[in-house]
Short mmCIF file of C-alpha atoms and ligand atoms in Angstrom, two decimals:
data_model
loop_
_atom_site.label_atom_id
_atom_site.label_comp_id
_atom_site.label_asym_id
_atom_site.label_seq_id
_atom_site.Cartn_x
_atom_site.Cartn_y
_atom_site.Cartn_z
CA MET A 16 2.62 21.33 -25.58
CA THR A 17 2.20 23.31 -22.37
CA THR A 18 1.13 21.53 -19.21
CA LYS A 19 0.39 22.44 -15.61
CA PHE A 20 3.93 21.33 -14.78
CA ASP A 21 5.79 23.84 -17.01
CA ALA A 22 6.70 26.32 -14.29
CA LEU A 23 8.03 23.51 -12.12
CA LEU A 24 9.93 21.96 -15.02
CA ALA A 25 11.56 25.32 -15.77
CA HIS A 26 12.44 25.74 -12.10
CA ARG A 27 13.91 22.23 -12.04
CA ALA A 28 16.01 23.01 -15.13
CA ARG A 29 17.35 26.15 -13.45
CA THR A 30 18.16 24.46 -10.13
CA ALA A 31 19.08 20.87 -11.01
CA ALA A 32 22.75 21.54 -10.32
CA THR A 33 22.08 22.58 -6.71
CA THR A 34 22.57 19.44 -4.68
CA ILE A 35 20.66 18.33 -1.60
CA SER A 36 23.88 18.82 0.40
CA ASP A 37 24.16 22.39 -0.97
CA LEU A 38 20.62 23.06 0.26
CA MET A 39 21.40 21.54 3.67
CA LEU A 40 24.54 23.63 4.05
CA ALA A 41 22.81 26.83 2.95
CA ALA A 42 20.04 26.54 5.56
CA PRO A 43 20.95 25.04 8.94
CA ASP A 44 17.25 24.73 9.81
CA ARG A 45 16.32 23.04 6.52
CA ALA A 46 15.13 19.87 8.27
CA GLN A 47 12.60 21.83 10.35
CA THR A 48 11.37 23.79 7.33
CA TYR A 49 10.97 20.76 5.08
CA SER A 50 9.16 18.48 7.46
CA ALA A 51 5.71 18.19 9.02
CA ARG A 52 4.25 16.51 12.05
CA LEU A 53 1.01 14.96 13.12
CA GLY A 54 1.14 14.27 16.84
CA GLU A 55 4.24 12.17 17.28
CA MET A 56 4.52 11.27 13.60
CA LEU A 57 7.28 13.10 11.72
CA PHE A 58 7.57 13.35 7.95
CA ASP A 59 10.98 14.67 6.89
CA PHE A 60 11.40 15.53 3.21
CA SER A 61 14.45 17.77 3.63
CA LYS A 62 16.74 15.27 1.87
CA THR A 63 15.24 16.17 -1.52
CA GLN A 64 16.05 18.95 -3.97
CA ILE A 65 12.79 20.71 -3.22
CA ASP A 66 13.55 24.35 -2.36
CA ALA A 67 11.28 27.21 -1.31
CA GLU A 68 10.24 28.10 -4.84
CA ALA A 69 9.62 24.48 -5.79
CA LEU A 70 7.44 24.00 -2.72
CA ASP A 71 5.55 27.15 -3.49
CA LEU A 72 4.94 26.04 -7.08
CA LEU A 73 3.92 22.57 -5.92
CA ILE A 74 1.39 24.01 -3.51
CA LYS A 75 0.06 26.23 -6.32
CA LEU A 76 -0.46 23.04 -8.32
CA THR A 77 -2.87 21.78 -5.66
CA GLU A 78 -4.78 25.04 -5.93
CA GLY A 79 -4.92 24.88 -9.73
CA ALA A 80 -6.11 21.27 -9.61
CA GLY A 81 -8.79 22.03 -7.02
CA VAL A 82 -7.49 19.52 -4.46
CA ALA A 83 -9.38 21.17 -1.57
CA ASP A 84 -12.74 21.07 -3.37
CA ARG A 85 -12.18 17.55 -4.60
CA ARG A 86 -11.22 16.45 -1.10
CA GLU A 87 -14.49 17.79 0.30
CA ALA A 88 -16.37 16.17 -2.57
CA MET A 89 -14.82 12.83 -1.61
CA PHE A 90 -15.57 13.12 2.10
CA SER A 91 -19.12 14.25 1.47
CA GLY A 92 -20.08 11.36 -0.80
CA ALA A 93 -20.00 12.95 -4.28
CA LYS A 94 -19.57 10.41 -7.09
CA ILE A 95 -15.94 11.27 -7.78
CA ASN A 96 -15.33 7.83 -9.29
CA GLU A 97 -16.88 9.13 -12.48
CA THR A 98 -16.14 6.20 -14.80
CA GLU A 99 -18.01 3.81 -12.51
CA GLY A 100 -20.55 6.35 -11.26
CA ARG A 101 -19.62 5.71 -7.62
CA ALA A 102 -18.82 7.68 -4.52
CA VAL A 103 -15.53 7.10 -2.67
CA LEU A 104 -16.42 6.85 0.98
CA HIS A 105 -14.04 4.40 2.63
CA THR A 106 -13.28 7.19 5.12
CA ALA A 107 -16.79 6.61 6.54
CA LEU A 108 -15.69 3.14 7.69
CA ARG A 109 -13.24 4.63 10.18
CA ASN A 110 -15.24 7.57 11.45
CA LEU A 111 -17.93 5.57 13.18
CA SER A 112 -19.31 8.45 15.24
CA GLY A 113 -19.84 10.73 12.24
CA SER A 114 -22.71 11.11 9.85
CA VAL A 115 -22.22 10.94 6.10
CA MET A 116 -24.96 11.79 3.66
CA PHE A 117 -25.08 9.85 0.42
CA GLU A 118 -27.95 10.31 -2.00
CA GLY A 119 -29.96 12.06 0.68
CA GLN A 120 -29.45 9.40 3.35
CA ASP A 121 -27.07 9.09 6.27
CA VAL A 122 -25.07 5.94 5.54
CA MET A 123 -23.58 5.71 9.02
CA PRO A 124 -26.35 3.78 10.84
CA GLU A 125 -25.84 0.93 8.34
CA VAL A 126 -22.01 1.19 8.56
CA ARG A 127 -22.19 1.07 12.37
CA ALA A 128 -24.60 -1.86 12.28
CA ILE A 129 -22.31 -3.96 10.06
CA HIS A 130 -19.32 -2.97 12.15
CA ALA A 131 -21.17 -4.11 15.29
CA ARG A 132 -22.02 -7.44 13.62
CA CYS A 133 -18.37 -7.96 12.67
CA GLU A 134 -17.35 -7.16 16.25
CA ALA A 135 -19.87 -9.57 17.71
CA PHE A 136 -18.78 -12.34 15.33
CA ALA A 137 -15.08 -11.67 16.02
CA ARG A 138 -15.75 -11.90 19.77
CA ASP A 139 -17.75 -15.11 19.33
CA VAL A 140 -14.89 -16.68 17.41
CA ARG A 141 -12.18 -15.42 19.78
CA GLU A 142 -14.09 -16.34 22.92
CA GLY A 143 -15.20 -19.78 21.72
CA ARG A 144 -18.94 -19.16 21.35
CA PHE A 145 -18.71 -19.74 17.62
CA THR A 146 -16.99 -23.10 17.17
CA GLY A 147 -16.05 -25.48 14.41
CA GLN A 148 -17.55 -28.94 14.28
CA GLY A 149 -14.46 -30.18 16.18
CA GLY A 150 -14.38 -27.42 18.81
CA ARG A 151 -12.93 -23.96 19.27
CA ILE A 152 -11.66 -22.20 16.13
CA THR A 153 -7.88 -22.41 16.01
CA ASP A 154 -7.27 -21.07 12.50
CA VAL A 155 -8.90 -18.60 10.15
CA VAL A 156 -8.26 -18.75 6.41
CA ASN A 157 -9.07 -15.57 4.52
CA ILE A 158 -9.59 -16.38 0.86
CA GLY A 159 -9.45 -13.25 -1.28
CA ILE A 160 -7.14 -11.45 -3.68
CA GLY A 161 -5.97 -7.88 -4.31
CA GLY A 162 -7.85 -5.52 -2.04
CA SER A 163 -9.61 -8.45 -0.39
CA ASP A 164 -6.29 -9.90 0.73
CA LEU A 165 -3.41 -7.44 0.81
CA GLY A 166 -4.78 -5.10 3.48
CA PRO A 167 -5.62 -7.64 6.20
CA ALA A 168 -2.58 -9.78 5.27
CA MET A 169 -0.26 -6.77 5.53
CA ALA A 170 -1.85 -5.62 8.80
CA CYS A 171 -1.90 -9.08 10.44
CA LEU A 172 1.85 -9.24 9.98
CA ALA A 173 2.39 -5.62 10.99
CA LEU A 174 0.37 -6.05 14.18
CA SER A 175 1.47 -9.55 15.11
CA PRO A 176 2.56 -8.38 18.60
CA TYR A 177 -1.14 -7.65 19.21
CA ALA A 178 -2.43 -10.98 17.86
CA ASP A 179 -4.09 -13.00 20.61
CA GLY A 180 -6.87 -14.72 18.67
CA PRO A 181 -6.88 -17.69 16.30
CA ARG A 182 -4.03 -17.86 13.77
CA CYS A 183 -4.90 -16.11 10.49
CA HIS A 184 -3.78 -17.34 7.09
CA PHE A 185 -4.26 -15.72 3.70
CA VAL A 186 -4.81 -17.53 0.43
CA SER A 187 -4.93 -15.45 -2.73
CA ASN A 188 -3.19 -17.10 -5.67
CA VAL A 189 -5.18 -19.36 -8.00
CA ASP A 190 -2.02 -21.49 -8.07
CA GLY A 191 -3.18 -24.60 -6.19
CA ALA A 192 0.15 -24.54 -4.37
CA HIS A 193 -1.03 -21.63 -2.25
CA ILE A 194 -4.13 -23.27 -0.81
CA THR A 195 -2.47 -26.69 -0.57
CA ASP A 196 0.47 -25.36 1.43
CA THR A 197 -1.86 -23.37 3.67
CA LEU A 198 -4.43 -26.06 4.41
CA LYS A 199 -2.05 -28.95 4.84
CA HIS A 200 -1.21 -28.02 8.42
CA LEU A 201 -4.77 -27.12 9.44
CA ASN A 202 -7.56 -29.10 11.03
CA PRO A 203 -10.78 -28.69 8.99
CA GLU A 204 -12.85 -29.25 12.13
CA THR A 205 -11.43 -26.15 13.84
CA THR A 206 -10.88 -23.88 10.83
CA LEU A 207 -13.04 -20.93 9.84
CA VAL A 208 -12.92 -19.90 6.17
CA ILE A 209 -13.71 -16.30 5.28
CA VAL A 210 -14.44 -15.81 1.60
CA ALA A 211 -13.59 -12.15 1.01
CA SER A 212 -14.59 -10.75 -2.33
CA LYS A 213 -16.24 -7.45 -3.04
CA THR A 214 -17.85 -8.78 -6.21
CA PHE A 215 -17.99 -12.47 -5.20
CA THR A 216 -17.15 -13.35 -8.80
CA THR A 217 -13.34 -13.17 -8.81
CA ILE A 218 -12.23 -16.44 -10.34
CA GLU A 219 -9.19 -16.96 -8.13
CA THR A 220 -11.20 -16.47 -4.96
CA MET A 221 -14.18 -18.58 -5.98
CA THR A 222 -11.92 -21.39 -7.19
CA ASN A 223 -9.98 -21.40 -3.92
CA ALA A 224 -13.24 -21.22 -1.93
CA ASN A 225 -14.50 -24.34 -3.74
CA THR A 226 -11.23 -26.13 -3.00
CA ALA A 227 -11.47 -25.19 0.67
CA LYS A 228 -15.08 -26.37 0.82
CA ALA A 229 -14.13 -29.74 -0.67
CA TRP A 230 -11.21 -30.05 1.79
CA MET A 231 -13.52 -29.32 4.69
CA ALA A 232 -16.24 -31.66 3.42
CA GLU A 233 -13.87 -34.61 3.82
CA LYS A 234 -13.96 -34.22 7.60
CA VAL A 235 -16.89 -31.97 8.43
CA ALA A 236 -20.57 -32.78 7.97
CA ASN A 237 -21.65 -29.22 7.17
CA PRO A 238 -18.74 -27.24 5.73
CA ALA A 239 -20.86 -24.18 4.90
CA ALA A 240 -21.41 -23.72 8.64
CA GLN A 241 -17.68 -22.96 8.98
CA PHE A 242 -17.70 -20.45 6.16
CA ALA A 243 -18.26 -16.70 6.43
CA ALA A 244 -18.36 -14.20 3.57
CA VAL A 245 -17.47 -10.57 3.13
CA SER A 246 -18.92 -8.99 0.01
CA THR A 247 -21.08 -6.31 -1.55
CA ALA A 248 -23.00 -9.05 -3.40
CA GLY A 249 -25.48 -10.48 -0.89
CA ASP A 250 -27.38 -12.38 -3.58
CA LYS A 251 -24.23 -14.25 -4.62
CA THR A 252 -23.16 -15.12 -1.07
CA ALA A 253 -26.63 -16.54 -0.45
CA ALA A 254 -26.45 -18.57 -3.67
CA TYR A 255 -23.11 -19.91 -2.44
CA GLY A 256 -24.88 -21.28 0.61
CA ILE A 257 -23.41 -19.12 3.34
CA ASP A 258 -25.88 -18.30 6.11
CA SER A 259 -26.73 -14.59 6.08
CA GLU A 260 -25.78 -14.48 9.78
CA ARG A 261 -22.19 -14.87 8.69
CA VAL A 262 -22.32 -12.59 5.67
CA PHE A 263 -20.89 -9.11 6.19
CA GLY A 264 -21.79 -6.69 3.47
CA PHE A 265 -20.49 -3.34 2.39
CA GLU A 266 -21.45 -0.80 -0.22
CA ASP A 267 -19.99 -0.24 -3.68
CA TRP A 268 -18.68 3.15 -2.54
CA VAL A 269 -15.84 1.27 -0.85
CA GLY A 270 -13.15 0.47 -3.43
CA GLY A 271 -11.46 -2.94 -3.10
CA ARG A 272 -8.01 -1.50 -2.35
CA TYR A 273 -9.52 0.90 0.21
CA SER A 274 -11.64 -1.71 1.96
CA MET A 275 -9.58 -3.06 4.86
CA TRP A 276 -11.25 -0.63 7.30
CA GLY A 277 -14.59 -2.39 7.02
CA PRO A 278 -15.70 -6.05 6.94
CA ILE A 279 -12.76 -6.96 4.66
CA GLY A 280 -10.72 -6.41 7.84
CA LEU A 281 -12.66 -9.17 9.64
CA SER A 282 -9.70 -11.57 9.73
CA LEU A 283 -7.55 -8.81 11.25
CA MET A 284 -10.27 -8.05 13.80
CA ILE A 285 -10.40 -11.72 14.77
CA ALA A 286 -6.61 -11.84 15.08
CA ILE A 287 -6.04 -8.70 17.18
CA GLY A 288 -9.48 -8.23 18.72
CA PRO A 289 -12.13 -5.53 18.24
CA GLU A 290 -10.46 -3.09 20.68
CA ASP A 291 -7.16 -3.00 18.80
CA PHE A 292 -9.04 -2.93 15.49
CA ALA A 293 -10.89 0.14 16.77
CA GLU A 294 -7.49 1.72 17.52
CA PHE A 295 -6.49 1.05 13.91
CA LEU A 296 -9.67 2.86 12.78
CA ARG A 297 -8.92 5.74 15.15
CA GLY A 298 -5.46 6.12 13.60
CA GLY A 299 -7.02 6.32 10.13
CA ALA A 300 -9.64 8.83 11.31
CA ASP A 301 -6.91 10.92 12.94
CA MET A 302 -5.13 11.17 9.58
CA ASP A 303 -8.45 12.03 7.87
CA LYS A 304 -9.00 14.91 10.25
CA HIS A 305 -5.48 16.19 9.69
CA PHE A 306 -5.88 15.86 5.92
CA ARG A 307 -9.11 17.87 6.01
CA GLU A 308 -7.94 20.55 8.41
CA ALA A 309 -4.19 21.18 8.17
CA PRO A 310 -2.95 23.89 5.81
CA PHE A 311 -1.38 22.29 2.74
CA ALA A 312 2.13 23.41 3.72
CA GLU A 313 1.81 21.37 6.92
CA ASN A 314 -0.40 18.60 5.62
CA LEU A 315 1.34 15.21 5.57
CA PRO A 316 -0.65 13.53 2.77
CA VAL A 317 -0.43 16.67 0.61
CA LEU A 318 3.32 17.00 1.18
CA LEU A 319 3.93 13.30 0.54
CA ALA A 320 1.97 13.64 -2.71
CA LEU A 321 3.88 16.76 -3.74
CA VAL A 322 7.20 15.01 -3.14
CA GLY A 323 5.86 12.20 -5.33
CA ILE A 324 4.89 14.61 -8.14
CA TRP A 325 8.24 16.38 -7.85
CA HIS A 326 10.23 13.18 -8.23
CA ASN A 327 8.10 11.55 -10.91
CA GLN A 328 6.57 14.22 -13.14
CA ILE A 329 9.19 16.95 -12.60
CA CYS A 330 12.52 15.14 -12.07
CA GLY A 331 11.54 12.18 -14.27
CA HIS A 332 12.30 9.39 -11.78
CA ALA A 333 10.07 6.53 -12.90
CA THR A 334 10.03 4.48 -9.71
CA ARG A 335 9.99 4.98 -5.98
CA ALA A 336 11.14 2.55 -3.32
CA VAL A 337 9.27 2.12 -0.05
CA LEU A 338 11.78 0.93 2.52
CA PRO A 339 10.30 0.20 5.94
CA TYR A 340 12.97 -0.44 8.55
CA ASP A 341 10.56 -2.79 10.24
CA GLN A 342 10.39 -6.48 9.47
CA ARG A 343 6.69 -6.54 10.31
CA LEU A 344 5.99 -4.01 7.55
CA GLY A 345 7.29 -6.60 5.10
CA ARG A 346 4.01 -6.67 3.16
CA LEU A 347 3.57 -2.88 3.10
CA PRO A 348 5.36 -2.44 -0.26
CA ALA A 349 3.06 -5.05 -1.86
CA TYR A 350 0.02 -3.36 -0.28
CA LEU A 351 1.17 0.03 -1.58
CA GLN A 352 1.83 -1.40 -5.02
CA GLN A 353 -1.87 -2.13 -5.38
CA LEU A 354 -2.95 1.06 -3.65
CA GLU A 355 -0.75 3.34 -5.74
CA MET A 356 -0.35 1.53 -9.05
CA GLU A 357 -3.94 0.31 -9.42
CA SER A 358 -5.12 3.80 -8.45
CA ASN A 359 -2.78 6.05 -10.41
CA GLY A 360 -1.53 3.84 -13.23
CA LYS A 361 -3.85 5.54 -15.75
CA ARG A 362 -2.86 7.01 -19.12
CA VAL A 363 -6.08 8.88 -19.76
CA SER A 364 -7.39 11.87 -17.84
CA MET A 365 -10.82 12.01 -16.20
CA ASP A 366 -12.28 13.50 -19.39
CA GLY A 367 -10.89 10.76 -21.64
CA VAL A 368 -7.87 12.57 -23.09
CA ASP A 369 -4.32 11.11 -23.22
CA LEU A 370 -2.16 12.47 -20.41
CA PRO A 371 0.54 14.84 -21.70
CA TYR A 372 2.78 13.74 -18.81
CA GLU A 373 3.67 10.54 -16.97
CA SER A 374 1.09 8.68 -14.88
CA GLY A 375 1.86 7.41 -11.38
CA PRO A 376 5.24 5.78 -10.73
CA VAL A 377 6.30 2.17 -10.28
CA VAL A 378 6.30 1.43 -6.54
CA TRP A 379 8.46 -1.27 -5.06
CA GLY A 380 10.43 -2.09 -1.94
CA GLU A 381 11.47 -4.43 0.83
CA PRO A 382 12.18 -4.00 4.49
CA GLY A 383 15.57 -2.71 5.53
CA THR A 384 18.12 -3.91 6.38
CA ASN A 385 17.57 -6.87 4.01
CA GLY A 386 17.37 -4.66 0.93
CA GLN A 387 20.74 -3.14 1.77
CA HIS A 388 22.36 -6.50 1.02
CA ALA A 389 20.43 -6.95 -2.19
CA PHE A 390 19.35 -4.02 -4.36
CA TYR A 391 20.67 -0.89 -2.61
CA GLN A 392 23.80 -1.19 -4.78
CA LEU A 393 21.74 0.12 -7.71
CA ILE A 394 20.15 2.83 -5.58
CA HIS A 395 23.60 4.13 -4.54
CA GLN A 396 25.61 3.67 -7.73
CA GLY A 397 23.28 2.81 -10.61
CA THR A 398 22.67 5.25 -13.44
CA ARG A 399 19.00 5.71 -12.51
CA VAL A 400 17.83 7.74 -9.53
CA VAL A 401 15.35 5.94 -7.25
CA PRO A 402 13.71 8.23 -4.68
CA CYS A 403 13.52 6.30 -1.42
CA GLU A 404 10.81 6.48 1.22
CA PHE A 405 12.15 5.25 4.55
CA ILE A 406 9.81 4.35 7.42
CA VAL A 407 11.20 3.82 10.90
CA ALA A 408 9.93 3.57 14.48
CA ARG A 409 11.62 5.03 17.54
CA GLU A 410 10.78 1.96 19.58
CA GLY A 411 10.48 -1.72 18.73
CA HIS A 412 8.37 -4.42 20.35
CA GLU A 413 11.32 -6.38 21.75
CA PRO A 414 12.67 -4.47 24.77
CA ALA A 415 15.16 -7.26 25.44
CA LEU A 416 16.59 -6.66 21.97
CA ALA A 417 16.73 -2.85 22.15
CA HIS A 418 20.33 -3.00 20.94
CA GLN A 419 19.11 -4.62 17.70
CA HIS A 420 16.50 -1.91 17.25
CA LEU A 421 19.22 0.70 17.68
CA LEU A 422 21.25 -0.98 14.96
CA LEU A 423 18.17 -1.01 12.71
CA VAL A 424 17.62 2.72 13.25
CA ALA A 425 21.31 3.47 12.69
CA ASN A 426 21.16 1.65 9.37
CA CYS A 427 18.07 3.54 8.27
CA LEU A 428 19.59 6.92 9.04
CA ALA A 429 22.93 5.89 7.52
CA GLN A 430 21.27 5.01 4.22
CA SER A 431 19.51 8.34 3.79
CA GLU A 432 22.69 10.18 4.79
CA ALA A 433 24.84 8.14 2.39
CA LEU A 434 22.37 8.65 -0.46
CA MET A 435 22.49 12.40 0.08
CA ARG A 436 26.21 12.87 0.73
CA GLY A 437 27.77 10.26 -1.50
CA ARG A 438 31.53 9.91 -1.68
CA SER A 439 33.61 12.04 -4.03
CA LEU A 440 36.44 10.85 -6.28
CA ASP A 441 38.96 12.63 -4.06
CA GLU A 442 37.64 10.86 -0.97
CA ALA A 443 37.78 7.54 -2.80
CA ARG A 444 41.34 8.29 -3.95
CA ALA A 445 42.39 9.02 -0.37
CA ILE A 446 40.92 5.68 0.78
CA MET A 447 42.82 3.83 -1.96
CA ALA A 448 46.04 5.68 -1.19
CA LYS A 449 45.71 4.61 2.46
CA LYS A 450 45.50 1.04 1.26
CA GLY A 451 48.84 1.55 -0.51
CA LEU A 452 47.60 1.86 -4.09
CA THR A 453 49.27 4.29 -6.47
CA GLY A 454 49.14 5.50 -10.06
CA ALA A 455 46.72 4.06 -12.62
CA GLU A 456 45.57 1.26 -10.33
CA LEU A 457 44.65 3.76 -7.60
CA GLU A 458 42.72 5.78 -10.15
CA ARG A 459 40.89 2.73 -11.53
CA GLN A 460 39.96 1.35 -8.12
CA ALA A 461 38.92 4.76 -6.79
CA ARG A 462 36.34 5.25 -9.53
CA HIS A 463 34.48 2.10 -8.46
CA ARG A 464 34.24 3.51 -4.95
CA VAL A 465 32.65 6.81 -5.88
CA PHE A 466 29.06 7.36 -4.74
CA PRO A 467 27.45 10.17 -6.74
CA GLY A 468 25.21 11.16 -3.82
CA ASN A 469 22.49 13.78 -4.24
CA ARG A 470 19.99 10.91 -4.25
CA PRO A 471 16.68 11.92 -2.68
CA SER A 472 14.87 10.27 0.18
CA THR A 473 12.14 11.00 2.68
CA THR A 474 11.76 9.54 6.17
CA LEU A 475 8.51 8.86 7.96
CA ALA A 476 9.30 8.43 11.64
CA ILE A 477 6.77 7.05 14.12
CA PRO A 478 6.98 6.41 17.85
CA LYS A 479 6.13 2.70 17.55
CA LEU A 480 4.27 0.42 15.15
CA THR A 481 0.88 0.11 16.88
CA PRO A 482 -2.68 -0.34 15.57
CA PHE A 483 -3.10 3.45 15.82
CA THR A 484 0.09 4.37 13.93
CA LEU A 485 -0.56 1.71 11.30
CA GLY A 486 -3.98 3.28 10.75
CA GLN A 487 -2.33 6.67 10.37
CA ILE A 488 0.21 5.33 7.87
CA ILE A 489 -2.35 3.57 5.67
CA ALA A 490 -4.67 6.60 5.59
CA LEU A 491 -1.64 8.82 4.87
CA TYR A 492 -0.80 6.79 1.77
CA GLU A 493 -4.45 6.61 0.69
CA HIS A 494 -4.73 10.39 0.74
CA ARG A 495 -1.36 10.78 -0.94
CA VAL A 496 -2.73 8.69 -3.81
CA PHE A 497 -5.85 10.86 -3.87
CA VAL A 498 -3.88 14.13 -4.06
CA GLU A 499 -1.52 12.83 -6.73
CA GLY A 500 -4.52 11.56 -8.71
CA VAL A 501 -6.28 14.93 -8.52
CA ILE A 502 -3.13 16.77 -9.64
CA LEU A 503 -2.69 14.32 -12.53
CA GLY A 504 -6.38 14.79 -13.40
CA ILE A 505 -7.10 11.06 -13.45
CA ASN A 506 -9.67 8.81 -11.80
CA SER A 507 -7.82 7.01 -8.99
CA TYR A 508 -10.79 4.81 -8.18
CA ASP A 509 -11.41 2.61 -11.22
CA GLN A 510 -9.18 -0.21 -12.53
CA TRP A 511 -10.19 -0.97 -16.10
CA GLY A 512 -6.61 -2.00 -16.85
CA VAL A 513 -7.10 -5.35 -15.12
CA GLU A 514 -10.01 -6.41 -17.35
CA LEU A 515 -8.38 -7.42 -20.64
CA GLY A 516 -6.15 -10.05 -19.05
CA LYS A 517 -9.15 -11.52 -17.20
CA GLU A 518 -11.15 -11.79 -20.43
CA LEU A 519 -8.29 -13.41 -22.32
CA ALA A 520 -7.66 -15.88 -19.48
CA LEU A 521 -11.28 -16.98 -19.67
CA ALA A 522 -11.00 -17.42 -23.42
CA LEU A 523 -7.78 -19.45 -23.05
CA GLN A 524 -9.25 -21.91 -20.58
CA PRO A 525 -11.16 -24.02 -23.19
CA ILE A 526 -8.14 -23.85 -25.50
CA LEU A 527 -5.87 -25.25 -22.78
CA GLU A 528 -8.44 -27.91 -21.99
CA GLY A 529 -8.38 -28.91 -25.67
CA ARG A 530 -12.05 -28.12 -26.22
CA GLU A 531 -11.32 -25.22 -28.57
CA SER A 532 -8.67 -24.58 -31.18
CA ALA A 533 -5.81 -22.10 -30.70
CA ALA A 534 -5.91 -21.29 -34.43
CA GLY A 535 -6.97 -17.67 -33.98
CA LYS A 536 -4.08 -16.92 -31.62
CA ASP A 537 -0.71 -15.36 -32.48
CA SER A 538 2.21 -17.74 -33.07
CA SER A 539 3.79 -17.10 -29.65
CA THR A 540 0.57 -17.90 -27.79
CA ARG A 541 0.04 -20.97 -29.99
CA GLN A 542 3.56 -22.20 -29.26
CA LEU A 543 3.13 -21.68 -25.51
CA VAL A 544 -0.29 -23.38 -25.50
CA ALA A 545 1.22 -26.38 -27.32
CA TYR A 546 4.12 -26.52 -24.86
CA LEU A 547 2.03 -26.12 -21.72
CA ARG A 548 -0.57 -28.67 -22.78
CA GLY A 549 2.33 -31.13 -22.96
O1 F6P B 605 -8.85 -7.39 -10.57
C1 F6P B 605 -8.62 -6.32 -9.75
C2 F6P B 605 -9.55 -6.32 -8.59
O2 F6P B 605 -10.82 -5.99 -8.99
C3 F6P B 605 -9.07 -5.42 -7.47
O3 F6P B 605 -9.38 -4.11 -7.69
C4 F6P B 605 -9.72 -6.04 -6.30
O4 F6P B 605 -9.17 -5.59 -5.09
C5 F6P B 605 -9.49 -7.49 -6.57
O5 F6P B 605 -9.62 -7.61 -7.97
C6 F6P B 605 -10.41 -8.45 -5.89
O6 F6P B 605 -11.74 -8.22 -6.21
P1 F6P B 605 -12.92 -8.82 -5.36
O7 F6P B 605 -12.81 -8.30 -3.97
O8 F6P B 605 -14.17 -8.39 -6.04
O9 F6P B 605 -12.77 -10.32 -5.37
#
């Protein structure tokens, strides 16, 4: 079967033997050619096997797939989420001065109004005008899951040097351990609970919200007064008893995993303050502008997407590792797992036909340098190739520990260099000979010390991790997902794949409670039910 990738696959077959080091040696200015900048942000993809023809073919792919038209359709409010009949307008949440028409109406007055309400509430909490029944709010607990948790949780950690408000905590798992361990150190009289759920029906979130309410009711006369809600379902938040003054709504054209820019970011706004939150939005809007205006050959989200397509659909590498050399980006891989895998993990194209090629890749990662002492062994010497995406800042937030930051940066650069260069058998033999080994033992030991090299990586370098640069990074990855999705011809904005498990969990509840029989279940499920019921 022929696919849109055939020309690239043929090119790959012809050039697979040319290593990244060969390409580097052949063109002394390769790094400049195969990189792009936005302001002070630098994206270097020169340590890949992409050559001029591959890049040309990749850019042609975007033309064939209609990326430019689709991009404008997204920004202008067309219902590009076709399986749910929804627009995809999260970009409107970070471009507060713009105007965006949706179904004949400018949505921005409403977006600005909700944003202003969030700001006012955040200020009231931070400045002590909104209090708990025991005084000033000391702690905020955001109860949500998936897109209603990962974004603000990731960003609160990333921007902790900017946090000067109440402490923020995040509870997501329905495992009672999560809420128990979170609440046990908190004072119910000075805690604000934010129930964050787009649909306000997610069982994990509603169960944890009920637990938090009961915990608060033990000490506080009116627990609902210390609850706020963020949701698209105003009727359900009202039924839950949360005063509409503390309900912050948004529209269904904001997907859960794209929602941290709006009211779902309330906990972050309370933690870092509205000014720094606005900087975060400005960073996102800056990337939007670049994505809309820069030619594709210089366009960071487009290039990041094309590198992704090259490694996954063309080279056949099934996973990619995101490796931030920044401890505070520790939750970024988890955030990107939802963003990328929930968006592009689809086996059927927009028109309902099976994809004749792979869907989006498995995304995983950990901050460096920790990963180096754990799983990098496989990345360097395993049989599978894992394209790596390094992220590193020029400057840290600890001037007194600048020497540690230097060491961090050195490690990041060393890894991408080592992955590219590797170590040949002859080099390994020379090392063993220096250690005094000879003959068969030298040969045997040397083979274990060979690094194949030619392992691809990209590096995203930023001046410093700030609210602005974090906004740029998140919007960069969002648009990367968009471009990859358009090229794959899938709908990046639905998530039907999460439904079946939810339905079966609901059906298993009465079986586990002993109210219904497990007879209709397969023998494995029956055995596990019997075991777990004890
Ligand atoms: O089950 C998947 C999902 O719908 C995600 O897409 C979403 O981010 C998460 O659950 C939480 O949903 P909600 O915000 O509606 O509680």
